[in-house]
């Protein structure tokens, strides 16, 4: 009986945890790292892959260096937020109410491969497939393809 009760208590706790996840805020920093040995490592988002639940808010900290944050238009799910910030923008938060795979870059260092992926919600196998078809060219695209590979391997 004790065991049943503790199992019950645990599942109540877990349900509570899942609810608390909604509306949570996640941070992404934009980094300039002079000690890096590749351009895409020198200018980067940290993390470069962020998986968040539906309804989460992502805050772009931009603590370090001169960066912008731009949603990649063709890698924005239909109905999803489009955004563009600089370090000077007072509000650098984005709430993701539409599931899917979002591509984000820096307007200054995108050509060096500064890009990241935000995965919103669960069960994105189809989204991952369609994201593959709209990967941009150049170093930005190389970086994004690498992140999509990691996501697929999960
Ligand atoms: Cu940048």
PDB file of C-alpha atoms and ligand atoms in Angstrom, residues 43 66-68 106 108-109 114, ligand 1:
ATOM      1  CA  UNK A  43      31.081  33.761 -33.187  1.00  0.00           C
ATOM      2  CA  UNK A  66      28.439  42.986 -30.948  1.00  0.00           C
ATOM      3  CA  UNK A  67      25.753  40.662 -32.279  1.00  0.00           C
ATOM      4  CA  UNK A  68      22.253  40.755 -33.622  1.00  0.00           C
ATOM      5  CA  UNK A 106      23.325  36.878 -36.380  1.00  0.00           C
ATOM      6  CA  UNK A 108      26.817  40.391 -38.575  1.00  0.00           C
ATOM      7  CA  UNK A 109      28.372  36.921 -38.207  1.00  0.00           C
ATOM      8  CA  UNK A 114      26.870  31.970 -36.421  1.00  0.00           C
TER       9      UNK A 114
HETATM   10 CU1  LIG B   1      27.286  37.946 -34.223  1.00  0.00          CU
END
